[in-house]
Coordinates of C-alpha atoms in Angstrom, one line a residue:
M27 CA 99.1 -114.6 -2.0
E28 CA 99.3 -113.4 -5.9
D29 CA 97.4 -115.7 -8.2
L30 CA 100.4 -115.3 -10.8
K31 CA 98.4 -117.0 -13.5
Y32 CA 95.3 -114.9 -13.0
I33 CA 97.6 -111.8 -13.0
Y34 CA 99.1 -113.3 -16.4
F35 CA 95.3 -113.8 -18.2
S36 CA 94.6 -110.7 -16.8
K37 CA 97.4 -108.7 -18.6
E38 CA 96.7 -111.0 -21.8
I39 CA 93.0 -110.0 -21.7
L40 CA 93.9 -106.3 -21.5
E41 CA 96.3 -106.8 -24.3
N42 CA 93.5 -108.0 -26.4
I43 CA 90.4 -106.3 -25.4
N44 CA 91.3 -102.9 -27.3
S45 CA 91.5 -104.5 -30.7
Q46 CA 87.9 -106.2 -30.5
N47 CA 84.9 -105.2 -32.4
G48 CA 82.8 -102.8 -30.4
F49 CA 85.1 -102.3 -26.9
I50 CA 85.0 -98.9 -25.6
E51 CA 86.8 -99.0 -22.3
I52 CA 87.5 -100.8 -19.5
E53 CA 87.8 -99.7 -15.6
S54 CA 88.7 -101.9 -13.1
Y55 CA 88.4 -101.2 -8.9
R56 CA 89.7 -103.2 -6.0
E57 CA 89.8 -102.5 -2.3
K58 CA 92.9 -104.1 -0.1
S59 CA 90.4 -107.5 0.6
R60 CA 90.9 -108.1 -3.3
K61 CA 87.0 -107.9 -3.3
G62 CA 86.5 -105.4 -6.5
V63 CA 84.6 -104.6 -9.8
T64 CA 85.9 -104.7 -13.3
I65 CA 83.5 -102.5 -16.1
S66 CA 83.4 -102.9 -19.7
Y67 CA 81.8 -100.8 -21.9
W68 CA 80.7 -101.6 -25.6
K69 CA 78.8 -100.4 -28.5
S70 CA 76.5 -103.0 -28.7
I71 CA 74.9 -106.1 -27.6
P72 CA 76.5 -108.2 -30.5
A73 CA 80.2 -107.0 -29.8
I74 CA 79.6 -108.2 -26.0
Q75 CA 78.3 -111.6 -27.6
E76 CA 81.0 -111.7 -29.8
W77 CA 84.0 -110.6 -26.6
R78 CA 82.2 -113.4 -24.7
E79 CA 83.3 -116.1 -27.3
Y80 CA 86.7 -114.9 -27.8
S81 CA 89.4 -117.4 -27.1
T82 CA 91.3 -115.8 -24.4
H83 CA 88.3 -114.8 -22.6
L84 CA 86.9 -118.2 -22.7
K85 CA 90.2 -119.3 -21.3
T86 CA 90.1 -116.8 -18.6
Q87 CA 86.9 -117.5 -17.7
K88 CA 87.4 -121.3 -16.8
Y89 CA 90.1 -120.1 -14.9
S90 CA 88.2 -118.0 -13.0
R91 CA 85.8 -120.3 -12.3
D92 CA 87.7 -123.3 -11.8
V93 CA 90.9 -121.6 -9.7
A94 CA 90.7 -118.0 -9.3
Y95 CA 86.9 -117.3 -7.9
S96 CA 84.7 -118.4 -5.5
N97 CA 81.9 -116.3 -6.9
Y98 CA 81.4 -113.6 -8.8
T99 CA 78.3 -111.8 -10.6
V100 CA 78.2 -110.5 -14.0
K101 CA 75.8 -107.7 -15.1
I102 CA 74.7 -106.3 -18.4
Y103 CA 73.4 -102.9 -18.4
E104 CA 72.7 -100.4 -21.3
V105 CA 73.7 -96.5 -20.7
Q106 CA 70.7 -94.4 -21.2
R107 CA 72.7 -91.3 -20.6
E108 CA 76.2 -89.8 -18.9
Y109 CA 76.6 -86.7 -17.2
N110 CA 80.1 -85.3 -16.1
L111 CA 81.3 -82.3 -13.7
K112 CA 85.0 -81.7 -13.8
R113 CA 86.1 -78.5 -12.3
T114 CA 89.7 -77.2 -11.9
D115 CA 88.8 -74.1 -10.1
V116 CA 87.8 -75.5 -6.5
K117 CA 90.8 -76.3 -4.0
Y118 CA 89.0 -78.6 -1.8
K119 CA 86.0 -81.1 -2.2
N120 CA 83.1 -80.5 0.1
S121 CA 80.4 -83.7 0.0

């Protein structure tokens, strides 16, 4: 069953996060089981702290703790480096 209130809060977060000081980008992945991970990237720890105190985020967190989730984990990491490979000349990917 879809939690329509949580979906509404998620959309509201996505509409507001782009205008937040220090926000870089957000990625979200979900399995069919609805287990997932959301990763947000920020320019600094103070930017993360500012987002944590943003009213829309606080409202969503409260709803998530009280209703939507039975458990979750928050992890804060610092990206030291990033490497990418994007080839367009390969027809099939071999692992």
